[in-house]
Every structure is written in structure tokens, then in C-alpha cells.
mmCIF file of N, CA and C in Angstrom:
data_model
loop_
_atom_site.group_PDB
_atom_site.id
_atom_site.type_symbol
_atom_site.label_atom_id
_atom_site.label_comp_id
_atom_site.label_asym_id
_atom_site.label_seq_id
_atom_site.Cartn_x
_atom_site.Cartn_y
_atom_site.Cartn_z
ATOM 1 N N UNK A 204 7.272 5.754 38.725
ATOM 2 C CA UNK A 204 6.231 4.746 38.820
ATOM 3 C C UNK A 204 4.967 5.355 39.397
ATOM 4 N N UNK A 205 3.867 4.704 39.097
ATOM 5 C CA UNK A 205 2.607 5.226 39.611
ATOM 6 C C UNK A 205 2.358 4.752 41.034
ATOM 7 N N UNK A 206 1.357 5.351 41.651
ATOM 8 C CA UNK A 206 1.039 5.002 43.040
ATOM 9 C C UNK A 206 0.429 3.617 43.167
ATOM 10 N N UNK A 207 -0.143 3.103 42.097
ATOM 11 C CA UNK A 207 -0.795 1.805 42.157
ATOM 12 C C UNK A 207 0.137 0.655 41.788
ATOM 13 N N UNK A 208 1.434 0.893 41.780
ATOM 14 C CA UNK A 208 2.387 -0.151 41.410
ATOM 15 C C UNK A 208 2.543 -1.154 42.539
ATOM 16 N N UNK A 209 2.664 -2.426 42.162
ATOM 17 C CA UNK A 209 2.958 -3.483 43.129
ATOM 18 C C UNK A 209 4.399 -3.888 42.909
ATOM 19 N N UNK A 210 5.207 -3.823 43.955
ATOM 20 C CA UNK A 210 6.623 -4.161 43.846
ATOM 21 C C UNK A 210 6.965 -5.292 44.797
ATOM 22 N N UNK A 211 7.791 -6.212 44.351
ATOM 23 C CA UNK A 211 8.281 -7.315 45.160
ATOM 24 C C UNK A 211 9.781 -7.435 44.939
ATOM 25 N N UNK A 212 10.477 -7.708 46.001
ATOM 26 C CA UNK A 212 11.903 -7.969 45.894
ATOM 27 C C UNK A 212 12.102 -9.453 45.653
ATOM 28 N N UNK A 213 12.901 -9.780 44.635
ATOM 29 C CA UNK A 213 13.207 -11.178 44.359
ATOM 30 C C UNK A 213 14.719 -11.344 44.291
ATOM 31 N N UNK A 214 15.152 -12.534 44.611
ATOM 32 C CA UNK A 214 16.576 -12.837 44.582
ATOM 33 C C UNK A 214 16.826 -13.842 43.466
ATOM 34 N N UNK A 215 17.698 -13.484 42.544
ATOM 35 C CA UNK A 215 18.078 -14.356 41.448
ATOM 36 C C UNK A 215 19.574 -14.597 41.577
ATOM 37 N N UNK A 216 19.924 -15.849 41.783
ATOM 38 C CA UNK A 216 21.304 -16.277 42.050
ATOM 39 C C UNK A 216 21.809 -15.475 43.248
ATOM 40 N N UNK A 217 22.684 -14.535 43.035
ATOM 41 C CA UNK A 217 23.170 -13.752 44.169
ATOM 42 C C UNK A 217 22.787 -12.279 44.051
ATOM 43 N N UNK A 218 21.944 -11.974 43.099
ATOM 44 C CA UNK A 218 21.530 -10.588 42.896
ATOM 45 C C UNK A 218 20.128 -10.380 43.446
ATOM 46 N N UNK A 219 19.880 -9.170 43.871
ATOM 47 C CA UNK A 219 18.553 -8.807 44.374
ATOM 48 C C UNK A 219 17.901 -7.857 43.373
ATOM 49 N N UNK A 220 16.709 -8.223 42.912
ATOM 50 C CA UNK A 220 15.980 -7.451 41.926
ATOM 51 C C UNK A 220 14.665 -7.009 42.519
ATOM 52 N N UNK A 221 14.172 -5.899 42.003
ATOM 53 C CA UNK A 221 12.848 -5.435 42.412
ATOM 54 C C UNK A 221 11.959 -5.494 41.175
ATOM 55 N N UNK A 222 10.900 -6.326 41.260
ATOM 56 C CA UNK A 222 9.967 -6.508 40.166
ATOM 57 C C UNK A 222 8.717 -5.702 40.479
ATOM 58 N N UNK A 223 8.374 -4.777 39.578
ATOM 59 C CA UNK A 223 7.210 -3.912 39.793
ATOM 60 C C UNK A 223 6.271 -4.024 38.600
ATOM 61 N N UNK A 224 4.979 -4.086 38.897
ATOM 62 C CA UNK A 224 3.955 -4.076 37.851
ATOM 63 C C UNK A 224 2.909 -3.061 38.243
ATOM 64 N N UNK A 225 2.259 -2.453 37.224
ATOM 65 C CA UNK A 225 1.198 -1.486 37.474
ATOM 66 C C UNK A 225 0.273 -1.444 36.273
ATOM 67 N N UNK A 226 -0.975 -1.104 36.509
ATOM 68 C CA UNK A 226 -1.907 -1.025 35.377
ATOM 69 C C UNK A 226 -1.611 0.224 34.552
ATOM 70 N N UNK A 227 -1.341 -0.004 33.286
ATOM 71 C CA UNK A 227 -1.059 1.107 32.390
ATOM 72 C C UNK A 227 -1.276 0.612 30.969
ATOM 73 N N UNK A 228 -1.296 1.494 30.044
ATOM 74 C CA UNK A 228 -1.507 1.135 28.651
ATOM 75 C C UNK A 228 -0.188 0.670 28.045
ATOM 76 N N UNK A 229 -0.254 -0.434 27.304
ATOM 77 C CA UNK A 229 0.930 -0.913 26.601
ATOM 78 C C UNK A 229 0.969 -0.375 25.175
ATOM 79 N N UNK A 230 0.071 0.500 24.863
ATOM 80 C CA UNK A 230 0.023 1.086 23.531
ATOM 81 C C UNK A 230 1.143 2.119 23.390
ATOM 82 N N UNK A 231 1.975 1.986 22.353
ATOM 83 C CA UNK A 231 3.068 2.956 22.183
ATOM 84 C C UNK A 231 2.530 4.338 21.817
ATOM 85 N N UNK A 232 3.336 5.343 22.053
ATOM 86 C CA UNK A 232 2.927 6.722 21.816
ATOM 87 C C UNK A 232 2.790 7.064 20.338
ATOM 88 N N UNK A 233 3.446 6.293 19.481
ATOM 89 C CA UNK A 233 3.438 6.626 18.059
ATOM 90 C C UNK A 233 2.281 5.975 17.299
ATOM 91 N N UNK A 234 1.363 5.312 17.966
ATOM 92 C CA UNK A 234 0.282 4.616 17.270
ATOM 93 C C UNK A 234 -0.637 5.583 16.514
ATOM 94 N N UNK A 235 -1.076 6.635 17.175
ATOM 95 C CA UNK A 235 -1.994 7.586 16.534
ATOM 96 C C UNK A 235 -1.321 8.308 15.360
ATOM 97 N N UNK A 236 -0.094 8.830 15.515
ATOM 98 C CA UNK A 236 0.551 9.451 14.344
ATOM 99 C C UNK A 236 0.816 8.455 13.213
ATOM 100 N N UNK A 237 1.125 7.210 13.560
ATOM 101 C CA UNK A 237 1.369 6.207 12.529
ATOM 102 C C UNK A 237 0.100 5.935 11.730
ATOM 103 N N UNK A 238 -1.026 5.811 12.395
ATOM 104 C CA UNK A 238 -2.295 5.597 11.693
ATOM 105 C C UNK A 238 -2.613 6.806 10.815
ATOM 106 N N UNK A 239 -2.359 8.002 11.314
ATOM 107 C CA UNK A 239 -2.618 9.210 10.522
ATOM 108 C C UNK A 239 -1.741 9.242 9.268
ATOM 109 N N UNK A 240 -0.484 8.857 9.393
ATOM 110 C CA UNK A 240 0.420 8.847 8.236
ATOM 111 C C UNK A 240 -0.021 7.789 7.225
ATOM 112 N N UNK A 241 -0.418 6.612 7.698
ATOM 113 C CA UNK A 241 -0.874 5.554 6.787
ATOM 114 C C UNK A 241 -2.115 6.006 6.024
ATOM 115 N N UNK A 242 -3.046 6.644 6.718
ATOM 116 C CA UNK A 242 -4.261 7.141 6.051
ATOM 117 C C UNK A 242 -3.902 8.224 5.039
ATOM 118 N N UNK A 243 -2.995 9.112 5.389
ATOM 119 C CA UNK A 243 -2.577 10.178 4.475
ATOM 120 C C UNK A 243 -1.904 9.614 3.225
ATOM 121 N N UNK A 244 -0.998 8.656 3.407
ATOM 122 C CA UNK A 244 -0.311 8.048 2.261
ATOM 123 C C UNK A 244 -1.307 7.308 1.373
ATOM 124 N N UNK A 245 -2.247 6.579 1.980
ATOM 125 C CA UNK A 245 -3.255 5.866 1.193
ATOM 126 C C UNK A 245 -4.126 6.839 0.412
ATOM 127 N N UNK A 246 -4.476 7.968 1.025
ATOM 128 C CA UNK A 246 -5.278 8.973 0.339
ATOM 129 C C UNK A 246 -4.514 9.583 -0.838
ATOM 130 N N UNK A 247 -3.241 9.874 -0.627
ATOM 131 C CA UNK A 247 -2.426 10.437 -1.707
ATOM 132 C C UNK A 247 -2.250 9.449 -2.856
ATOM 133 N N UNK A 248 -2.021 8.176 -2.537
ATOM 134 C CA UNK A 248 -1.874 7.177 -3.587
ATOM 135 C C UNK A 248 -3.175 6.982 -4.357
ATOM 136 N N UNK A 249 -4.293 6.996 -3.657
ATOM 137 C CA UNK A 249 -5.566 6.845 -4.368
ATOM 138 C C UNK A 249 -5.852 8.069 -5.234
ATOM 139 N N UNK A 250 -5.492 9.255 -4.774
ATOM 140 C CA UNK A 250 -5.676 10.460 -5.591
ATOM 141 C C UNK A 250 -4.777 10.417 -6.832
ATOM 142 N N UNK A 251 -3.547 9.943 -6.668
ATOM 143 C CA UNK A 251 -2.645 9.835 -7.822
ATOM 144 C C UNK A 251 -3.159 8.800 -8.817
ATOM 145 N N UNK A 252 -3.668 7.681 -8.327
ATOM 146 C CA UNK A 252 -4.231 6.662 -9.208
ATOM 147 C C UNK A 252 -5.445 7.200 -9.951
ATOM 148 N N UNK A 253 -6.293 7.923 -9.245
ATOM 149 C CA UNK A 253 -7.464 8.528 -9.878
ATOM 150 C C UNK A 253 -7.043 9.515 -10.964
ATOM 151 N N UNK A 254 -6.017 10.315 -10.691
ATOM 152 C CA UNK A 254 -5.554 11.296 -11.677
ATOM 153 C C UNK A 254 -5.020 10.603 -12.932
ATOM 154 N N UNK A 255 -4.287 9.514 -12.760
ATOM 155 C CA UNK A 255 -3.756 8.784 -13.917
ATOM 156 C C UNK A 255 -4.899 8.173 -14.722
ATOM 157 N N UNK A 256 -5.857 7.560 -14.030
ATOM 158 C CA UNK A 256 -6.987 6.950 -14.744
ATOM 159 C C UNK A 256 -7.826 8.002 -15.472
ATOM 160 N N UNK A 257 -8.036 9.138 -14.842
ATOM 161 C CA UNK A 257 -8.794 10.212 -15.475
ATOM 162 C C UNK A 257 -8.056 10.753 -16.695
ATOM 163 N N UNK A 258 -6.746 10.902 -16.592
ATOM 164 C CA UNK A 258 -5.941 11.387 -17.711
ATOM 165 C C UNK A 258 -6.015 10.411 -18.888
ATOM 166 N N UNK A 259 -5.921 9.110 -18.598
ATOM 167 C CA UNK A 259 -6.007 8.111 -19.677
ATOM 168 C C UNK A 259 -7.384 8.123 -20.327
ATOM 169 N N UNK A 260 -8.417 8.302 -19.517
ATOM 170 C CA UNK A 260 -9.776 8.355 -20.066
ATOM 171 C C UNK A 260 -9.948 9.582 -20.968
ATOM 172 N N UNK A 261 -9.437 10.726 -20.516
ATOM 173 C CA UNK A 261 -9.534 11.941 -21.327
ATOM 174 C C UNK A 261 -8.731 11.802 -22.618
ATOM 175 N N UNK A 262 -7.568 11.156 -22.535
ATOM 176 C CA UNK A 262 -6.750 10.944 -23.727
ATOM 177 C C UNK A 262 -7.493 10.049 -24.718
ATOM 178 N N UNK A 263 -8.116 8.989 -24.210
ATOM 179 C CA UNK A 263 -8.874 8.095 -25.083
ATOM 180 C C UNK A 263 -10.070 8.823 -25.703
ATOM 181 N N UNK A 264 -10.757 9.635 -24.904
ATOM 182 C CA UNK A 264 -11.898 10.382 -25.430
ATOM 183 C C UNK A 264 -11.455 11.373 -26.506
ATOM 184 N N UNK A 265 -10.315 12.031 -26.299
ATOM 185 C CA UNK A 265 -9.791 12.959 -27.296
ATOM 186 C C UNK A 265 -9.401 12.224 -28.579
ATOM 187 N N UNK A 266 -8.771 11.060 -28.424
ATOM 188 C CA UNK A 266 -8.391 10.274 -29.588
ATOM 189 C C UNK A 266 -9.616 9.870 -30.389
ATOM 190 N N UNK A 267 -10.658 9.422 -29.703
ATOM 191 C CA UNK A 267 -11.875 9.001 -30.403
ATOM 192 C C UNK A 267 -12.622 10.187 -31.023
ATOM 193 N N UNK A 268 -12.462 11.366 -30.456
ATOM 194 C CA UNK A 268 -13.145 12.526 -31.044
ATOM 195 C C UNK A 268 -12.394 13.074 -32.261
ATOM 196 N N UNK A 269 -11.079 12.857 -32.319
ATOM 197 C CA UNK A 269 -10.293 13.395 -33.423
ATOM 198 C C UNK A 269 -10.148 12.442 -34.598
ATOM 199 N N UNK A 270 -10.095 11.138 -34.316
ATOM 200 C CA UNK A 270 -9.872 10.166 -35.381
ATOM 201 C C UNK A 270 -11.160 9.409 -35.689
ATOM 202 N N UNK A 271 -11.354 9.060 -36.948
ATOM 203 C CA UNK A 271 -12.515 8.222 -37.272
ATOM 204 C C UNK A 271 -12.320 6.798 -36.752
ATOM 205 N N UNK A 272 -13.429 6.087 -36.607
ATOM 206 C CA UNK A 272 -13.373 4.725 -36.070
ATOM 207 C C UNK A 272 -12.502 3.809 -36.922
ATOM 208 N N UNK A 273 -12.515 4.005 -38.230
ATOM 209 C CA UNK A 273 -11.725 3.149 -39.125
ATOM 210 C C UNK A 273 -10.226 3.317 -38.861
ATOM 211 N N UNK A 274 -9.799 4.539 -38.596
ATOM 212 C CA UNK A 274 -8.374 4.779 -38.324
ATOM 213 C C UNK A 274 -7.966 4.131 -37.007
ATOM 214 N N UNK A 275 -8.827 4.207 -35.998
ATOM 215 C CA UNK A 275 -8.520 3.585 -34.706
ATOM 216 C C UNK A 275 -8.496 2.074 -34.857
ATOM 217 N N UNK A 276 -9.430 1.522 -35.634
ATOM 218 C CA UNK A 276 -9.445 0.080 -35.872
ATOM 219 C C UNK A 276 -8.194 -0.358 -36.612
ATOM 220 N N UNK A 277 -7.717 0.476 -37.542
ATOM 221 C CA UNK A 277 -6.502 0.139 -38.287
ATOM 222 C C UNK A 277 -5.283 0.164 -37.361
ATOM 223 N N UNK A 278 -5.259 1.095 -36.419
ATOM 224 C CA UNK A 278 -4.150 1.126 -35.460
ATOM 225 C C UNK A 278 -4.107 -0.162 -34.647
ATOM 226 N N UNK A 279 -5.265 -0.667 -34.284
ATOM 227 C CA UNK A 279 -5.318 -1.910 -33.522
ATOM 228 C C UNK A 279 -4.990 -3.111 -34.398
ATOM 229 N N UNK A 280 -5.307 -3.068 -35.681
ATOM 230 C CA UNK A 280 -5.129 -4.213 -36.571
ATOM 231 C C UNK A 280 -3.708 -4.337 -37.082
ATOM 232 N N UNK A 281 -2.859 -3.335 -36.889
ATOM 233 C CA UNK A 281 -1.495 -3.397 -37.409
ATOM 234 C C UNK A 281 -0.594 -4.333 -36.621
ATOM 235 N N UNK A 282 -1.060 -4.863 -35.543
ATOM 236 C CA UNK A 282 -0.226 -5.741 -34.715
ATOM 237 C C UNK A 282 -0.833 -7.134 -34.666
ATOM 238 N N UNK A 283 0.047 -8.121 -34.718
ATOM 239 C CA UNK A 283 -0.385 -9.507 -34.547
ATOM 240 C C UNK A 283 -0.098 -9.906 -33.107
ATOM 241 N N UNK A 284 -0.957 -10.692 -32.540
ATOM 242 C CA UNK A 284 -0.755 -11.169 -31.167
ATOM 243 C C UNK A 284 -0.253 -12.597 -31.238
ATOM 244 N N UNK A 285 0.869 -12.849 -30.597
ATOM 245 C CA UNK A 285 1.449 -14.188 -30.584
ATOM 246 C C UNK A 285 1.363 -14.744 -29.167
ATOM 247 N N UNK A 286 0.833 -15.950 -29.056
ATOM 248 C CA UNK A 286 0.739 -16.602 -27.753
ATOM 249 C C UNK A 286 2.026 -17.364 -27.519
ATOM 250 N N UNK A 287 2.620 -17.157 -26.363
ATOM 251 C CA UNK A 287 3.864 -17.859 -26.049
ATOM 252 C C UNK A 287 3.548 -19.283 -25.624
ATOM 253 N N UNK A 288 4.553 -20.074 -25.495
ATOM 254 C CA UNK A 288 4.388 -21.475 -25.124
ATOM 255 C C UNK A 288 4.269 -21.656 -23.615
ATOM 256 N N UNK A 289 4.152 -20.582 -22.885
ATOM 257 C CA UNK A 289 4.049 -20.697 -21.435
ATOM 258 C C UNK A 289 2.692 -21.251 -21.040
ATOM 259 N N UNK A 290 2.638 -21.855 -19.855
ATOM 260 C CA UNK A 290 1.394 -22.455 -19.372
ATOM 261 C C UNK A 290 0.319 -21.436 -19.081
ATOM 262 N N UNK A 291 0.703 -20.232 -18.653
ATOM 263 C CA UNK A 291 -0.294 -19.247 -18.264
ATOM 264 C C UNK A 291 -0.934 -18.558 -19.477
ATOM 265 N N UNK A 292 -0.470 -18.864 -20.664
ATOM 266 C CA UNK A 292 -1.075 -18.317 -21.871
ATOM 267 C C UNK A 292 -0.770 -16.842 -22.053
ATOM 268 N N UNK A 293 0.408 -16.391 -21.648
ATOM 269 C CA UNK A 293 0.766 -14.984 -21.796
ATOM 270 C C UNK A 293 0.860 -14.643 -23.279
ATOM 271 N N UNK A 294 0.503 -13.412 -23.593
ATOM 272 C CA UNK A 294 0.528 -12.977 -24.987
ATOM 273 C C UNK A 294 1.533 -11.859 -25.147
ATOM 274 N N UNK A 295 2.089 -11.771 -26.348
ATOM 275 C CA UNK A 295 3.030 -10.707 -26.653
ATOM 276 C C UNK A 295 2.681 -10.111 -27.997
ATOM 277 N N UNK A 296 2.934 -8.811 -28.163
ATOM 278 C CA UNK A 296 2.659 -8.137 -29.413
ATOM 279 C C UNK A 296 3.942 -8.188 -30.257
ATOM 280 N N UNK A 297 3.828 -8.659 -31.462
ATOM 281 C CA UNK A 297 4.983 -8.752 -32.357
ATOM 282 C C UNK A 297 4.681 -8.000 -33.641
ATOM 283 N N UNK A 298 5.748 -7.554 -34.304
ATOM 284 C CA UNK A 298 5.589 -6.844 -35.584
ATOM 285 C C UNK A 298 5.365 -7.812 -36.715
#
């Protein structure tokens, strides 16, 4: 205990207890490492998301550079979109 602790003896039923309080931080020791780990994980997830989005963009750019617009339009036109009977208006692609 620290030197600035205040201690009092109290009696509960037939037992004698010593209750001590002192000014100190209630912050646990793992707070700083936990924040560092959360920031690191968030940074890694954002980098992975960026990499996936960049890859999809490059793939789309490559597709548009290799195929004519009519072929890409035909790829999109080969599917019919069917609206389900659900309230949220979800759509599904059917052959």
C-alpha cells in the first residue's frame, strides 16, 4: 500500500476487517496495449479492404480495355432480374 492510504478497522458480525483506500489510478495496465492492438487491426482491415477495392477496379479497367462496349453490354443483358414478393423489394438474377 502507498503512504497516503487511509485505513480503518471495521467489525462485521464477528469478524474484524481493515478497510483501506488511497488515491490511485483505476485504469488497468492493459489499456494502452489494447488501444494499440485495436488501431493496428483497424489499419490492417482498412488496408485489406483498399487492396480488394483496388484489385476490382483494375480488373474492371482491364475488362473495359480488352472488350468492346457492345460485348460488355451483352454480358449484362443476358440475365433477367426478377423481383421477389418480399416487402423489401429484394432482387435475384435468374436464367
